[in-house]
PDB file of C-alpha atoms in Angstrom:
ATOM      1  CA  MET A   1     129.144 108.444 118.051  1.00  0.00           C
ATOM      2  CA  GLN A   2     125.379 108.922 118.239  1.00  0.00           C
ATOM      3  CA  PHE A   3     123.371 108.895 115.001  1.00  0.00           C
ATOM      4  CA  GLU A   4     120.374 111.227 115.024  1.00  0.00           C
ATOM      5  CA  LYS A   5     118.520 110.209 111.835  1.00  0.00           C
ATOM      6  CA  ILE A   6     119.487 106.609 111.025  1.00  0.00           C
ATOM      7  CA  GLY A   7     116.577 104.235 111.588  1.00  0.00           C
ATOM      8  CA  LYS A   8     114.094 107.035 112.218  1.00  0.00           C
ATOM      9  CA  PRO A   9     111.338 108.231 109.857  1.00  0.00           C
ATOM     10  CA  LEU A  10     111.903 111.566 108.109  1.00  0.00           C
ATOM     11  CA  ARG A  11     109.008 113.892 107.479  1.00  0.00           C
ATOM     12  CA  ARG A  12     108.751 114.534 103.748  1.00  0.00           C
ATOM     13  CA  ARG A  13     108.277 118.165 102.836  1.00  0.00           C
ATOM     14  CA  GLU A  14     107.722 117.886  99.081  1.00  0.00           C
ATOM     15  CA  ASP A  15     104.662 115.630  99.047  1.00  0.00           C
ATOM     16  CA  THR A  16     101.978 118.313  99.262  1.00  0.00           C
ATOM     17  CA  ARG A  17     103.286 120.324  96.327  1.00  0.00           C
ATOM     18  CA  LEU A  18     103.762 117.172  94.210  1.00  0.00           C
ATOM     19  CA  LEU A  19     100.335 115.738  95.049  1.00  0.00           C
ATOM     20  CA  LYS A  20      98.705 119.053  94.123  1.00  0.00           C
ATOM     21  CA  GLY A  21     100.479 119.094  90.729  1.00  0.00           C
ATOM     22  CA  ARG A  22     102.725 122.016  91.615  1.00  0.00           C
ATOM     23  CA  GLY A  23     106.075 120.224  91.280  1.00  0.00           C
ATOM     24  CA  LEU A  24     108.717 121.812  89.086  1.00  0.00           C
ATOM     25  CA  PHE A  25     111.120 119.638  87.122  1.00  0.00           C
ATOM     26  CA  CYS A  26     113.999 120.223  84.692  1.00  0.00           C
ATOM     27  CA  ASP A  27     111.707 119.883  81.666  1.00  0.00           C
ATOM     28  CA  ASP A  28     109.475 122.651  83.038  1.00  0.00           C
ATOM     29  CA  TRP A  29     112.196 125.268  82.593  1.00  0.00           C
ATOM     30  CA  ALA A  30     112.937 127.036  79.324  1.00  0.00           C
ATOM     31  CA  ILE A  31     115.648 129.639  78.986  1.00  0.00           C
ATOM     32  CA  GLU A  32     116.120 131.641  75.808  1.00  0.00           C
ATOM     33  CA  GLY A  33     118.908 130.140  73.730  1.00  0.00           C
ATOM     34  CA  GLN A  34     119.031 126.892  75.703  1.00  0.00           C
ATOM     35  CA  THR A  35     120.196 123.790  73.896  1.00  0.00           C
ATOM     36  CA  HIS A  36     119.103 120.191  74.364  1.00  0.00           C
ATOM     37  CA  MET A  37     121.181 117.057  74.757  1.00  0.00           C
ATOM     38  CA  ILE A  38     120.361 113.434  74.035  1.00  0.00           C
ATOM     39  CA  VAL A  39     122.671 110.546  74.945  1.00  0.00           C
ATOM     40  CA  VAL A  40     123.058 107.692  72.435  1.00  0.00           C
ATOM     41  CA  ARG A  41     123.500 104.481  74.392  1.00  0.00           C
ATOM     42  CA  SER A  42     124.895 101.053  73.578  1.00  0.00           C
ATOM     43  CA  THR A  43     122.537  98.200  72.809  1.00  0.00           C
ATOM     44  CA  HIS A  44     125.422  95.731  73.190  1.00  0.00           C
ATOM     45  CA  ALA A  45     126.731  94.335  76.464  1.00  0.00           C
ATOM     46  CA  HIS A  46     130.321  93.818  75.325  1.00  0.00           C
ATOM     47  CA  ALA A  47     131.458  95.082  71.925  1.00  0.00           C
ATOM     48  CA  LEU A  48     134.398  96.731  70.198  1.00  0.00           C
ATOM     49  CA  LEU A  49     133.823 100.146  68.651  1.00  0.00           C
ATOM     50  CA  ASN A  50     135.438 100.481  65.229  1.00  0.00           C
ATOM     51  CA  ALA A  51     134.078 103.517  63.363  1.00  0.00           C
ATOM     52  CA  ILE A  52     131.144 105.796  64.011  1.00  0.00           C
ATOM     53  CA  ASP A  53     130.672 108.297  61.192  1.00  0.00           C
ATOM     54  CA  VAL A  54     128.392 111.036  62.481  1.00  0.00           C
ATOM     55  CA  SER A  55     128.983 113.554  59.682  1.00  0.00           C
ATOM     56  CA  ASP A  56     125.490 113.155  58.170  1.00  0.00           C
ATOM     57  CA  ALA A  57     123.803 113.449  61.563  1.00  0.00           C
ATOM     58  CA  LYS A  58     125.908 116.548  62.346  1.00  0.00           C
ATOM     59  CA  ALA A  59     124.563 118.137  59.158  1.00  0.00           C
ATOM     60  CA  MET A  60     120.927 117.726  60.254  1.00  0.00           C
ATOM     61  CA  LEU A  61     118.847 120.829  60.934  1.00  0.00           C
ATOM     62  CA  GLY A  62     119.498 122.361  64.353  1.00  0.00           C
ATOM     63  CA  VAL A  63     122.274 119.950  65.371  1.00  0.00           C
ATOM     64  CA  LEU A  64     125.059 121.894  67.079  1.00  0.00           C
ATOM     65  CA  GLY A  65     127.360 118.967  67.725  1.00  0.00           C
ATOM     66  CA  ILE A  66     127.738 115.244  68.193  1.00  0.00           C
ATOM     67  CA  PHE A  67     130.474 114.110  70.528  1.00  0.00           C
ATOM     68  CA  THR A  68     132.033 110.670  70.917  1.00  0.00           C
ATOM     69  CA  GLY A  69     134.872 109.147  72.906  1.00  0.00           C
ATOM     70  CA  VAL A  70     137.339 110.222  70.224  1.00  0.00           C
ATOM     71  CA  ASP A  71     136.287 113.837  70.779  1.00  0.00           C
ATOM     72  CA  CYS A  72     136.901 113.431  74.511  1.00  0.00           C
ATOM     73  CA  ILE A  73     140.397 112.134  73.791  1.00  0.00           C
ATOM     74  CA  ALA A  74     141.110 114.885  71.240  1.00  0.00           C
ATOM     75  CA  ASP A  75     140.060 117.515  73.799  1.00  0.00           C
ATOM     76  CA  CYS A  76     142.243 115.853  76.473  1.00  0.00           C
ATOM     77  CA  LEU A  77     139.265 115.323  78.786  1.00  0.00           C
ATOM     78  CA  SER A  78     140.395 113.165  81.652  1.00  0.00           C
ATOM     79  CA  PRO A  79     138.362 110.443  83.355  1.00  0.00           C
ATOM     80  CA  ILE A  80     135.826 111.474  85.983  1.00  0.00           C
ATOM     81  CA  PRO A  81     137.495 111.245  89.382  1.00  0.00           C
ATOM     82  CA  HIS A  82     135.704 108.880  91.690  1.00  0.00           C
ATOM     83  CA  ASN A  83     136.654 106.623  94.521  1.00  0.00           C
ATOM     84  CA  PRO A  84     134.319 103.734  95.338  1.00  0.00           C
ATOM     85  CA  MET A  85     136.446 102.745  98.308  1.00  0.00           C
ATOM     86  CA  PRO A  86     135.011 103.223 101.789  1.00  0.00           C
ATOM     87  CA  SER A  87     136.087 106.524 103.314  1.00  0.00           C
ATOM     88  CA  THR A  88     134.783 106.221 106.874  1.00  0.00           C
ATOM     89  CA  LYS A  89     134.840 103.459 109.454  1.00  0.00           C
ATOM     90  CA  TYR A  90     131.060 103.072 109.013  1.00  0.00           C
ATOM     91  CA  ASP A  91     131.217 102.258 105.270  1.00  0.00           C
ATOM     92  CA  GLN A  92     131.004  98.679 104.067  1.00  0.00           C
ATOM     93  CA  LYS A  93     134.450  97.353 103.211  1.00  0.00           C
ATOM     94  CA  LEU A  94     135.003  96.309  99.587  1.00  0.00           C
ATOM     95  CA  HIS A  95     137.134  93.427  98.394  1.00  0.00           C
ATOM     96  CA  GLY A  96     137.585  91.372  95.253  1.00  0.00           C
ATOM     97  CA  PRO A  97     137.329  87.610  94.805  1.00  0.00           C
ATOM     98  CA  SER A  98     139.183  85.642  97.481  1.00  0.00           C
ATOM     99  CA  GLU A  99     139.613  88.838  99.533  1.00  0.00           C
ATOM    100  CA  SER A 100     141.836  90.380  96.839  1.00  0.00           C
ATOM    101  CA  GLU A 101     142.060  94.122  96.254  1.00  0.00           C
ATOM    102  CA  PRO A 102     139.086  95.397  94.218  1.00  0.00           C
ATOM    103  CA  PHE A 103     139.672  96.538  90.651  1.00  0.00           C
ATOM    104  CA  ILE A 104     138.997 100.252  90.260  1.00  0.00           C
ATOM    105  CA  GLY A 105     138.920 101.211  86.592  1.00  0.00           C
ATOM    106  CA  ASN A 106     138.878 104.641  85.037  1.00  0.00           C
ATOM    107  CA  HIS A 107     135.452 106.274  84.843  1.00  0.00           C
ATOM    108  CA  ILE A 108     135.675 107.656  81.310  1.00  0.00           C
ATOM    109  CA  LEU A 109     133.193 110.166  79.887  1.00  0.00           C
ATOM    110  CA  LEU A 110     132.502 108.340  76.600  1.00  0.00           C
ATOM    111  CA  PRO A 111     134.280 105.151  75.497  1.00  0.00           C
ATOM    112  CA  ALA A 112     136.502 105.179  72.440  1.00  0.00           C
ATOM    113  CA  ASP A 113     137.479 101.517  72.436  1.00  0.00           C
ATOM    114  CA  LYS A 114     134.544  99.320  73.426  1.00  0.00           C
ATOM    115  CA  ALA A 115     131.063  99.206  74.900  1.00  0.00           C
ATOM    116  CA  ARG A 116     131.249  97.600  78.307  1.00  0.00           C
ATOM    117  CA  TYR A 117     127.552  97.266  79.159  1.00  0.00           C
ATOM    118  CA  VAL A 118     124.074  97.783  77.702  1.00  0.00           C
ATOM    119  CA  GLY A 119     123.097 101.399  78.159  1.00  0.00           C
ATOM    120  CA  GLU A 120     126.643 102.786  78.265  1.00  0.00           C
ATOM    121  CA  ALA A 121     126.767 106.276  76.772  1.00  0.00           C
ATOM    122  CA  LEU A 122     128.502 106.155  73.366  1.00  0.00           C
ATOM    123  CA  ALA A 123     127.738 109.611  71.983  1.00  0.00           C
ATOM    124  CA  VAL A 124     126.107 112.889  72.975  1.00  0.00           C
ATOM    125  CA  VAL A 125     123.940 114.879  70.558  1.00  0.00           C
ATOM    126  CA  VAL A 126     123.429 118.611  71.194  1.00  0.00           C
ATOM    127  CA  ALA A 127     120.806 120.541  69.216  1.00  0.00           C
ATOM    128  CA  GLU A 128     118.710 123.690  69.310  1.00  0.00           C
ATOM    129  CA  THR A 129     115.520 121.821  70.238  1.00  0.00           C
ATOM    130  CA  ARG A 130     114.772 118.551  71.966  1.00  0.00           C
ATOM    131  CA  GLY A 131     113.085 117.200  68.828  1.00  0.00           C
ATOM    132  CA  GLN A 132     116.126 117.976  66.668  1.00  0.00           C
ATOM    133  CA  ALA A 133     118.420 116.271  69.182  1.00  0.00           C
ATOM    134  CA  GLU A 134     116.151 113.210  69.253  1.00  0.00           C
ATOM    135  CA  ASP A 135     115.971 113.114  65.447  1.00  0.00           C
ATOM    136  CA  ALA A 136     119.764 113.135  65.167  1.00  0.00           C
ATOM    137  CA  ALA A 137     120.150 110.497  67.893  1.00  0.00           C
ATOM    138  CA  LEU A 138     117.544 108.291  66.199  1.00  0.00           C
ATOM    139  CA  TRP A 139     118.767 109.005  62.660  1.00  0.00           C
ATOM    140  CA  HIS A 140     118.712 105.677  60.858  1.00  0.00           C
ATOM    141  CA  GLY A 141     122.201 106.119  59.380  1.00  0.00           C
ATOM    142  CA  PHE A 142     123.649 106.798  62.812  1.00  0.00           C
ATOM    143  CA  SER A 143     121.949 103.783  64.354  1.00  0.00           C
ATOM    144  CA  LYS A 144     122.948 101.586  61.382  1.00  0.00           C
ATOM    145  CA  MET A 145     126.531 102.747  61.774  1.00  0.00           C
ATOM    146  CA  LEU A 146     126.406 101.930  65.495  1.00  0.00           C
ATOM    147  CA  ARG A 147     125.167  98.433  64.710  1.00  0.00           C
ATOM    148  CA  LYS A 148     127.808  97.999  62.005  1.00  0.00           C
ATOM    149  CA  CYS A 149     130.686  99.363  64.070  1.00  0.00           C
ATOM    150  CA  VAL A 150     130.271  97.063  67.038  1.00  0.00           C
ATOM    151  CA  ARG A 151     131.647  93.569  67.041  1.00  0.00           C
ATOM    152  CA  ASN A 152     130.423  91.406  69.885  1.00  0.00           C
ATOM    153  CA  LEU A 153     133.154  90.062  72.101  1.00  0.00           C
ATOM    154  CA  PRO A 154     133.032  86.745  73.942  1.00  0.00           C
ATOM    155  CA  HIS A 155     132.072  86.808  77.594  1.00  0.00           C
ATOM    156  CA  PRO A 156     135.189  87.547  79.677  1.00  0.00           C
ATOM    157  CA  SER A 157     134.904  84.138  81.338  1.00  0.00           C
ATOM    158  CA  VAL A 158     135.623  82.377  78.017  1.00  0.00           C
ATOM    159  CA  CYS A 159     138.543  84.573  76.930  1.00  0.00           C
ATOM    160  CA  THR A 160     141.795  82.685  76.475  1.00  0.00           C
ATOM    161  CA  VAL A 161     143.932  85.806  76.048  1.00  0.00           C
ATOM    162  CA  PRO A 162     145.015  87.374  79.343  1.00  0.00           C
ATOM    163  CA  TYR A 163     143.545  90.808  80.099  1.00  0.00           C
ATOM    164  CA  ARG A 164     145.712  93.707  78.954  1.00  0.00           C
ATOM    165  CA  PRO A 165     144.723  97.245  79.982  1.00  0.00           C
ATOM    166  CA  PHE A 166     143.665  99.408  77.067  1.00  0.00           C
ATOM    167  CA  ASP A 167     146.271 101.993  76.039  1.00  0.00           C
ATOM    168  CA  ILE A 168     144.381 105.089  74.950  1.00  0.00           C
ATOM    169  CA  ARG A 169     147.477 106.367  73.117  1.00  0.00           C
ATOM    170  CA  ALA A 170     147.138 103.494  70.645  1.00  0.00           C
ATOM    171  CA  LEU A 171     143.955 104.951  69.127  1.00  0.00           C
ATOM    172  CA  PRO A 172     144.051 106.626  65.723  1.00  0.00           C
ATOM    173  CA  HIS A 173     143.211 110.287  66.329  1.00  0.00           C
ATOM    174  CA  SER A 174     143.232 111.654  62.813  1.00  0.00           C
ATOM    175  CA  ASP A 175     140.349 109.879  61.080  1.00  0.00           C
ATOM    176  CA  GLY A 176     137.557 111.024  63.417  1.00  0.00           C
ATOM    177  CA  CYS A 177     136.314 107.485  63.963  1.00  0.00           C
ATOM    178  CA  ILE A 178     136.216 105.273  66.988  1.00  0.00           C
TER     179      ILE A 178
END
């Protein structure tokens, strides 16, 4: 098989318009009736999620909805399908420690059980304007509740309990909390 582009420079076509200030980006578009979304992200690298009460933030002006992992479960939203495994003979082969099979976990939309890394999306705020969405995402009660609801877990390397996959059916669905 002969590769035509690998290892060869590609002529960029967008540079002129960007250098002249004529680039168009997502924030440059405004459609009547459009809504705005802000993602609330974890500040903890490894923490359990107990209860996030977003009722006060939902009541804020212009907020159309705040969605968490519990909402994803209640709406029966399945994990995002993805396959990190190599699919062609040219892809780098993946393997786990000591050449074991790699672990491929579910790629869930929003977690309902625990934060797995700093920056993981924990909630989505949708509002009529960007400012209203930001206000709800930054609402002090919401952020306080996020800090209160997480309980830091030990690093996996110091855990004495063997890993047990999380059973999503074990979550309480009726109280609206994660």
